[in-house]
């Protein structure tokens, strides 16, 4: 690399910065976005931090200044995120939107089962949290696979793979190869919300955008689309608190 090229090459951005507001430091991740036209901030409930998106050619110093000017906004939004709740005996978990208490059954053999409105967990207490989360992921996969296959058949698209993850920034994603990924936390939401997310991602296999045509496909697949979107706006962030404490 020539000396001139090194002189004009931009130093890599840090992955994150800290914004201090009233003596408290808040982590802010930095993301350069080719399509961005201005600075934007959002908070992530799952990782309890903020993300600053900036245009590809923006100056890092301007981005940092923007984040610091909005320190109060960041602090207020992060304070609204509910405290995490670990999976331990007595915790109430909203399985398919319905409250279920976690009950430890050390005298029983097996893993996890639902009975009388409770999630019963057998075996050693040290493995209880992992068993509950594994159970929820299995239930999520079952419901999401069924909804995905049903919607895919309705519009004649092929799903090549369904993945279940703990996605922090989105509930689902679809690729042009036919692969779809979902957050396992959708099993905590009411079934009509899970159904909407499955319809949303399947529709992307026909339209890889958010055009009016895309939304018509989603609405045809899921008549309760607007109710599900409203539920997610009001309650979605709360789903990230479970299993985090």
PDB file of N, CA and C in Angstrom, residues 5-72:
ATOM      1  N   UNK A   5      -1.888   6.458  -0.072  1.00  0.00           N
ATOM      2  CA  UNK A   5      -3.134   5.739   0.206  1.00  0.00           C
ATOM      3  C   UNK A   5      -3.322   5.556   1.706  1.00  0.00           C
ATOM      4  N   UNK A   6      -2.224   5.271   2.427  1.00  0.00           N
ATOM      5  CA  UNK A   6      -2.320   5.100   3.878  1.00  0.00           C
ATOM      6  C   UNK A   6      -2.734   6.397   4.550  1.00  0.00           C
ATOM      7  N   UNK A   7      -2.249   7.520   4.022  1.00  0.00           N
ATOM      8  CA  UNK A   7      -2.568   8.806   4.631  1.00  0.00           C
ATOM      9  C   UNK A   7      -4.058   9.117   4.546  1.00  0.00           C
ATOM     10  N   UNK A   8      -4.704   8.694   3.430  1.00  0.00           N
ATOM     11  CA  UNK A   8      -6.105   9.041   3.226  1.00  0.00           C
ATOM     12  C   UNK A   8      -7.064   7.919   3.629  1.00  0.00           C
ATOM     13  N   UNK A   9      -6.520   6.793   4.053  1.00  0.00           N
ATOM     14  CA  UNK A   9      -7.384   5.697   4.480  1.00  0.00           C
ATOM     15  C   UNK A   9      -7.972   5.989   5.854  1.00  0.00           C
ATOM     16  N   UNK A  10      -9.279   5.825   5.994  1.00  0.00           N
ATOM     17  CA  UNK A  10      -9.957   6.113   7.257  1.00  0.00           C
ATOM     18  C   UNK A  10      -9.704   5.021   8.268  1.00  0.00           C
ATOM     19  N   UNK A  11      -9.463   5.445   9.506  1.00  0.00           N
ATOM     20  CA  UNK A  11      -9.307   4.472  10.581  1.00  0.00           C
ATOM     21  C   UNK A  11     -10.627   3.741  10.808  1.00  0.00           C
ATOM     22  N   UNK A  12     -10.582   2.443  11.136  1.00  0.00           N
ATOM     23  CA  UNK A  12     -11.839   1.720  11.374  1.00  0.00           C
ATOM     24  C   UNK A  12     -12.613   2.305  12.550  1.00  0.00           C
ATOM     25  N   UNK A  13     -13.922   2.299  12.423  1.00  0.00           N
ATOM     26  CA  UNK A  13     -14.764   2.799  13.512  1.00  0.00           C
ATOM     27  C   UNK A  13     -14.705   1.850  14.704  1.00  0.00           C
ATOM     28  N   UNK A  14     -14.846   2.371  15.918  1.00  0.00           N
ATOM     29  CA  UNK A  14     -15.020   1.474  17.064  1.00  0.00           C
ATOM     30  C   UNK A  14     -16.376   0.779  16.956  1.00  0.00           C
ATOM     31  N   UNK A  15     -16.483  -0.392  17.528  1.00  0.00           N
ATOM     32  CA  UNK A  15     -17.756  -1.108  17.486  1.00  0.00           C
ATOM     33  C   UNK A  15     -18.816  -0.417  18.338  1.00  0.00           C
ATOM     34  N   UNK A  16     -18.375   0.257  19.392  1.00  0.00           N
ATOM     35  CA  UNK A  16     -19.320   0.922  20.287  1.00  0.00           C
ATOM     36  C   UNK A  16     -18.626   2.071  20.995  1.00  0.00           C
ATOM     37  N   UNK A  17     -19.442   2.998  21.493  1.00  0.00           N
ATOM     38  CA  UNK A  17     -18.949   4.100  22.310  1.00  0.00           C
ATOM     39  C   UNK A  17     -19.782   4.131  23.594  1.00  0.00           C
ATOM     40  N   UNK A  18     -19.392   4.969  24.522  1.00  0.00           N
ATOM     41  CA  UNK A  18     -20.176   5.168  25.738  1.00  0.00           C
ATOM     42  C   UNK A  18     -20.685   6.602  25.777  1.00  0.00           C
ATOM     43  N   UNK A  19     -21.951   6.733  26.101  1.00  0.00           N
ATOM     44  CA  UNK A  19     -22.568   8.047  26.280  1.00  0.00           C
ATOM     45  C   UNK A  19     -22.906   8.190  27.756  1.00  0.00           C
ATOM     46  N   UNK A  20     -22.408   9.238  28.379  1.00  0.00           N
ATOM     47  CA  UNK A  20     -22.636   9.454  29.804  1.00  0.00           C
ATOM     48  C   UNK A  20     -23.739  10.485  29.986  1.00  0.00           C
ATOM     49  N   UNK A  21     -24.746  10.097  30.775  1.00  0.00           N
ATOM     50  CA  UNK A  21     -25.846  11.013  31.083  1.00  0.00           C
ATOM     51  C   UNK A  21     -26.108  10.951  32.578  1.00  0.00           C
ATOM     52  N   UNK A  22     -25.986  12.104  33.223  1.00  0.00           N
ATOM     53  CA  UNK A  22     -26.186  12.223  34.672  1.00  0.00           C
ATOM     54  C   UNK A  22     -25.370  11.191  35.442  1.00  0.00           C
ATOM     55  N   UNK A  23     -24.121  11.035  35.007  1.00  0.00           N
ATOM     56  CA  UNK A  23     -23.187  10.173  35.719  1.00  0.00           C
ATOM     57  C   UNK A  23     -23.267   8.697  35.385  1.00  0.00           C
ATOM     58  N   UNK A  24     -24.180   8.311  34.510  1.00  0.00           N
ATOM     59  CA  UNK A  24     -24.332   6.905  34.123  1.00  0.00           C
ATOM     60  C   UNK A  24     -23.868   6.726  32.684  1.00  0.00           C
ATOM     61  N   UNK A  25     -23.044   5.697  32.442  1.00  0.00           N
ATOM     62  CA  UNK A  25     -22.537   5.419  31.101  1.00  0.00           C
ATOM     63  C   UNK A  25     -23.440   4.407  30.400  1.00  0.00           C
ATOM     64  N   UNK A  26     -23.822   4.719  29.163  1.00  0.00           N
ATOM     65  CA  UNK A  26     -24.701   3.850  28.378  1.00  0.00           C
ATOM     66  C   UNK A  26     -23.962   3.403  27.114  1.00  0.00           C
ATOM     67  N   UNK A  27     -23.935   2.098  26.836  1.00  0.00           N
ATOM     68  CA  UNK A  27     -23.265   1.624  25.621  1.00  0.00           C
ATOM     69  C   UNK A  27     -24.084   1.929  24.372  1.00  0.00           C
ATOM     70  N   UNK A  28     -23.407   2.375  23.336  1.00  0.00           N
ATOM     71  CA  UNK A  28     -24.054   2.677  22.066  1.00  0.00           C
ATOM     72  C   UNK A  28     -23.239   2.012  20.956  1.00  0.00           C
ATOM     73  N   UNK A  29     -23.831   1.038  20.285  1.00  0.00           N
ATOM     74  CA  UNK A  29     -23.175   0.378  19.153  1.00  0.00           C
ATOM     75  C   UNK A  29     -23.240   1.282  17.924  1.00  0.00           C
ATOM     76  N   UNK A  30     -22.209   1.227  17.093  1.00  0.00           N
ATOM     77  CA  UNK A  30     -22.135   2.055  15.896  1.00  0.00           C
ATOM     78  C   UNK A  30     -22.291   1.187  14.653  1.00  0.00           C
ATOM     79  N   UNK A  31     -23.111   1.641  13.714  1.00  0.00           N
ATOM     80  CA  UNK A  31     -23.332   0.904  12.477  1.00  0.00           C
ATOM     81  C   UNK A  31     -23.341   1.883  11.300  1.00  0.00           C
ATOM     82  N   UNK A  32     -22.466   1.670  10.334  1.00  0.00           N
ATOM     83  CA  UNK A  32     -22.534   2.440   9.087  1.00  0.00           C
ATOM     84  C   UNK A  32     -23.484   1.707   8.133  1.00  0.00           C
ATOM     85  N   UNK A  33     -24.444   2.436   7.597  1.00  0.00           N
ATOM     86  CA  UNK A  33     -25.463   1.849   6.730  1.00  0.00           C
ATOM     87  C   UNK A  33     -25.425   2.537   5.367  1.00  0.00           C
ATOM     88  N   UNK A  34     -25.128   1.810   4.305  1.00  0.00           N
ATOM     89  CA  UNK A  34     -25.045   2.435   2.972  1.00  0.00           C
ATOM     90  C   UNK A  34     -26.313   3.183   2.571  1.00  0.00           C
ATOM     91  N   UNK A  35     -27.469   2.688   3.037  1.00  0.00           N
ATOM     92  CA  UNK A  35     -28.730   3.324   2.633  1.00  0.00           C
ATOM     93  C   UNK A  35     -29.140   4.479   3.548  1.00  0.00           C
ATOM     94  N   UNK A  36     -28.424   4.672   4.647  1.00  0.00           N
ATOM     95  CA  UNK A  36     -28.802   5.721   5.604  1.00  0.00           C
ATOM     96  C   UNK A  36     -28.530   7.106   5.035  1.00  0.00           C
ATOM     97  N   UNK A  37     -29.449   8.041   5.320  1.00  0.00           N
ATOM     98  CA  UNK A  37     -29.284   9.429   4.885  1.00  0.00           C
ATOM     99  C   UNK A  37     -29.077  10.378   6.070  1.00  0.00           C
ATOM    100  N   UNK A  38     -29.280   9.862   7.267  1.00  0.00           N
ATOM    101  CA  UNK A  38     -29.120  10.693   8.460  1.00  0.00           C
ATOM    102  C   UNK A  38     -28.793   9.789   9.645  1.00  0.00           C
ATOM    103  N   UNK A  39     -28.463  10.399  10.776  1.00  0.00           N
ATOM    104  CA  UNK A  39     -28.204   9.635  11.992  1.00  0.00           C
ATOM    105  C   UNK A  39     -29.535   9.199  12.607  1.00  0.00           C
ATOM    106  N   UNK A  40     -29.603   7.950  13.067  1.00  0.00           N
ATOM    107  CA  UNK A  40     -30.789   7.464  13.774  1.00  0.00           C
ATOM    108  C   UNK A  40     -30.349   6.630  14.979  1.00  0.00           C
ATOM    109  N   UNK A  41     -31.136   6.720  16.031  1.00  0.00           N
ATOM    110  CA  UNK A  41     -30.876   5.960  17.250  1.00  0.00           C
ATOM    111  C   UNK A  41     -32.050   5.033  17.543  1.00  0.00           C
ATOM    112  N   UNK A  42     -31.766   3.859  18.049  1.00  0.00           N
ATOM    113  CA  UNK A  42     -32.792   2.964  18.559  1.00  0.00           C
ATOM    114  C   UNK A  42     -32.211   2.183  19.729  1.00  0.00           C
ATOM    115  N   UNK A  43     -33.074   1.652  20.572  1.00  0.00           N
ATOM    116  CA  UNK A  43     -32.608   0.845  21.691  1.00  0.00           C
ATOM    117  C   UNK A  43     -32.948  -0.614  21.431  1.00  0.00           C
ATOM    118  N   UNK A  44     -32.132  -1.512  21.986  1.00  0.00           N
ATOM    119  CA  UNK A  44     -32.364  -2.953  21.855  1.00  0.00           C
ATOM    120  C   UNK A  44     -32.662  -3.520  23.232  1.00  0.00           C
ATOM    121  N   UNK A  45     -33.867  -4.070  23.361  1.00  0.00           N
ATOM    122  CA  UNK A  45     -34.274  -4.607  24.657  1.00  0.00           C
ATOM    123  C   UNK A  45     -33.434  -5.813  25.050  1.00  0.00           C
ATOM    124  N   UNK A  46     -33.116  -6.673  24.071  1.00  0.00           N
ATOM    125  CA  UNK A  46     -32.415  -7.914  24.382  1.00  0.00           C
ATOM    126  C   UNK A  46     -31.028  -7.656  24.958  1.00  0.00           C
ATOM    127  N   UNK A  47     -30.269  -6.732  24.358  1.00  0.00           N
ATOM    128  CA  UNK A  47     -28.906  -6.458  24.816  1.00  0.00           C
ATOM    129  C   UNK A  47     -28.815  -5.223  25.705  1.00  0.00           C
ATOM    130  N   UNK A  48     -29.947  -4.552  25.927  1.00  0.00           N
ATOM    131  CA  UNK A  48     -30.008  -3.390  26.806  1.00  0.00           C
ATOM    132  C   UNK A  48     -28.944  -2.349  26.438  1.00  0.00           C
ATOM    133  N   UNK A  49     -28.945  -1.986  25.176  1.00  0.00           N
ATOM    134  CA  UNK A  49     -28.041  -0.941  24.710  1.00  0.00           C
ATOM    135  C   UNK A  49     -28.743  -0.155  23.612  1.00  0.00           C
ATOM    136  N   UNK A  50     -28.029   0.800  23.057  1.00  0.00           N
ATOM    137  CA  UNK A  50     -28.559   1.603  21.952  1.00  0.00           C
ATOM    138  C   UNK A  50     -27.710   1.352  20.718  1.00  0.00           C
ATOM    139  N   UNK A  51     -28.293   1.595  19.559  1.00  0.00           N
ATOM    140  CA  UNK A  51     -27.584   1.461  18.288  1.00  0.00           C
ATOM    141  C   UNK A  51     -27.711   2.773  17.529  1.00  0.00           C
ATOM    142  N   UNK A  52     -26.589   3.302  17.078  1.00  0.00           N
ATOM    143  CA  UNK A  52     -26.565   4.512  16.259  1.00  0.00           C
ATOM    144  C   UNK A  52     -26.221   4.119  14.831  1.00  0.00           C
ATOM    145  N   UNK A  53     -27.163   4.327  13.925  1.00  0.00           N
ATOM    146  CA  UNK A  53     -26.921   4.095  12.501  1.00  0.00           C
ATOM    147  C   UNK A  53     -26.534   5.409  11.851  1.00  0.00           C
ATOM    148  N   UNK A  54     -25.549   5.339  10.933  1.00  0.00           N
ATOM    149  CA  UNK A  54     -25.074   6.571  10.301  1.00  0.00           C
ATOM    150  C   UNK A  54     -24.781   6.323   8.830  1.00  0.00           C
ATOM    151  N   UNK A  55     -24.844   7.377   8.011  1.00  0.00           N
ATOM    152  CA  UNK A  55     -24.520   7.238   6.586  1.00  0.00           C
ATOM    153  C   UNK A  55     -23.098   6.733   6.392  1.00  0.00           C
ATOM    154  N   UNK A  56     -22.864   6.083   5.267  1.00  0.00           N
ATOM    155  CA  UNK A  56     -21.567   5.466   5.006  1.00  0.00           C
ATOM    156  C   UNK A  56     -20.420   6.481   5.036  1.00  0.00           C
ATOM    157  N   UNK A  57     -20.684   7.712   4.593  1.00  0.00           N
ATOM    158  CA  UNK A  57     -19.606   8.702   4.501  1.00  0.00           C
ATOM    159  C   UNK A  57     -19.618   9.728   5.640  1.00  0.00           C
ATOM    160  N   UNK A  58     -20.434   9.492   6.652  1.00  0.00           N
ATOM    161  CA  UNK A  58     -20.500  10.445   7.760  1.00  0.00           C
ATOM    162  C   UNK A  58     -19.207  10.427   8.574  1.00  0.00           C
ATOM    163  N   UNK A  59     -18.889  11.561   9.168  1.00  0.00           N
ATOM    164  CA  UNK A  59     -17.709  11.639  10.023  1.00  0.00           C
ATOM    165  C   UNK A  59     -18.022  11.018  11.374  1.00  0.00           C
ATOM    166  N   UNK A  60     -17.092  10.224  11.871  1.00  0.00           N
ATOM    167  CA  UNK A  60     -17.273   9.573  13.163  1.00  0.00           C
ATOM    168  C   UNK A  60     -17.482  10.614  14.261  1.00  0.00           C
ATOM    169  N   UNK A  61     -16.777  11.711  14.211  1.00  0.00           N
ATOM    170  CA  UNK A  61     -16.905  12.741  15.240  1.00  0.00           C
ATOM    171  C   UNK A  61     -18.316  13.319  15.279  1.00  0.00           C
ATOM    172  N   UNK A  62     -18.945  13.456  14.108  1.00  0.00           N
ATOM    173  CA  UNK A  62     -20.324  13.950  14.070  1.00  0.00           C
ATOM    174  C   UNK A  62     -21.283  12.931  14.673  1.00  0.00           C
ATOM    175  N   UNK A  63     -21.023  11.652  14.412  1.00  0.00           N
ATOM    176  CA  UNK A  63     -21.878  10.598  14.967  1.00  0.00           C
ATOM    177  C   UNK A  63     -21.772  10.566  16.486  1.00  0.00           C
ATOM    178  N   UNK A  64     -20.557  10.675  16.995  1.00  0.00           N
ATOM    179  CA  UNK A  64     -20.353  10.670  18.442  1.00  0.00           C
ATOM    180  C   UNK A  64     -21.044  11.873  19.081  1.00  0.00           C
ATOM    181  N   UNK A  65     -20.910  13.034  18.453  1.00  0.00           N
ATOM    182  CA  UNK A  65     -21.558  14.238  18.984  1.00  0.00           C
ATOM    183  C   UNK A  65     -23.077  14.075  18.997  1.00  0.00           C
ATOM    184  N   UNK A  66     -23.612  13.471  17.941  1.00  0.00           N
ATOM    185  CA  UNK A  66     -25.055  13.232  17.862  1.00  0.00           C
ATOM    186  C   UNK A  66     -25.504  12.329  19.013  1.00  0.00           C
ATOM    187  N   UNK A  67     -24.767  11.268  19.270  1.00  0.00           N
ATOM    188  CA  UNK A  67     -25.125  10.348  20.354  1.00  0.00           C
ATOM    189  C   UNK A  67     -25.108  11.051  21.706  1.00  0.00           C
ATOM    190  N   UNK A  68     -24.094  11.870  21.941  1.00  0.00           N
ATOM    191  CA  UNK A  68     -23.999  12.569  23.225  1.00  0.00           C
ATOM    192  C   UNK A  68     -25.126  13.599  23.389  1.00  0.00           C
ATOM    193  N   UNK A  69     -25.536  14.246  22.310  1.00  0.00           N
ATOM    194  CA  UNK A  69     -26.641  15.198  22.403  1.00  0.00           C
ATOM    195  C   UNK A  69     -27.952  14.515  22.784  1.00  0.00           C
ATOM    196  N   UNK A  70     -28.053  13.222  22.487  1.00  0.00           N
ATOM    197  CA  UNK A  70     -29.277  12.477  22.763  1.00  0.00           C
ATOM    198  C   UNK A  70     -29.113  11.526  23.944  1.00  0.00           C
ATOM    199  N   UNK A  71     -28.188  11.869  24.833  1.00  0.00           N
ATOM    200  CA  UNK A  71     -27.966  11.032  26.013  1.00  0.00           C
ATOM    201  C   UNK A  71     -29.209  10.876  26.873  1.00  0.00           C
ATOM    202  N   UNK A  72     -29.974  11.935  27.025  1.00  0.00           N
ATOM    203  CA  UNK A  72     -31.196  11.861  27.827  1.00  0.00           C
ATOM    204  C   UNK A  72     -32.223  10.934  27.203  1.00  0.00           C
TER     205      UNK A  72
END
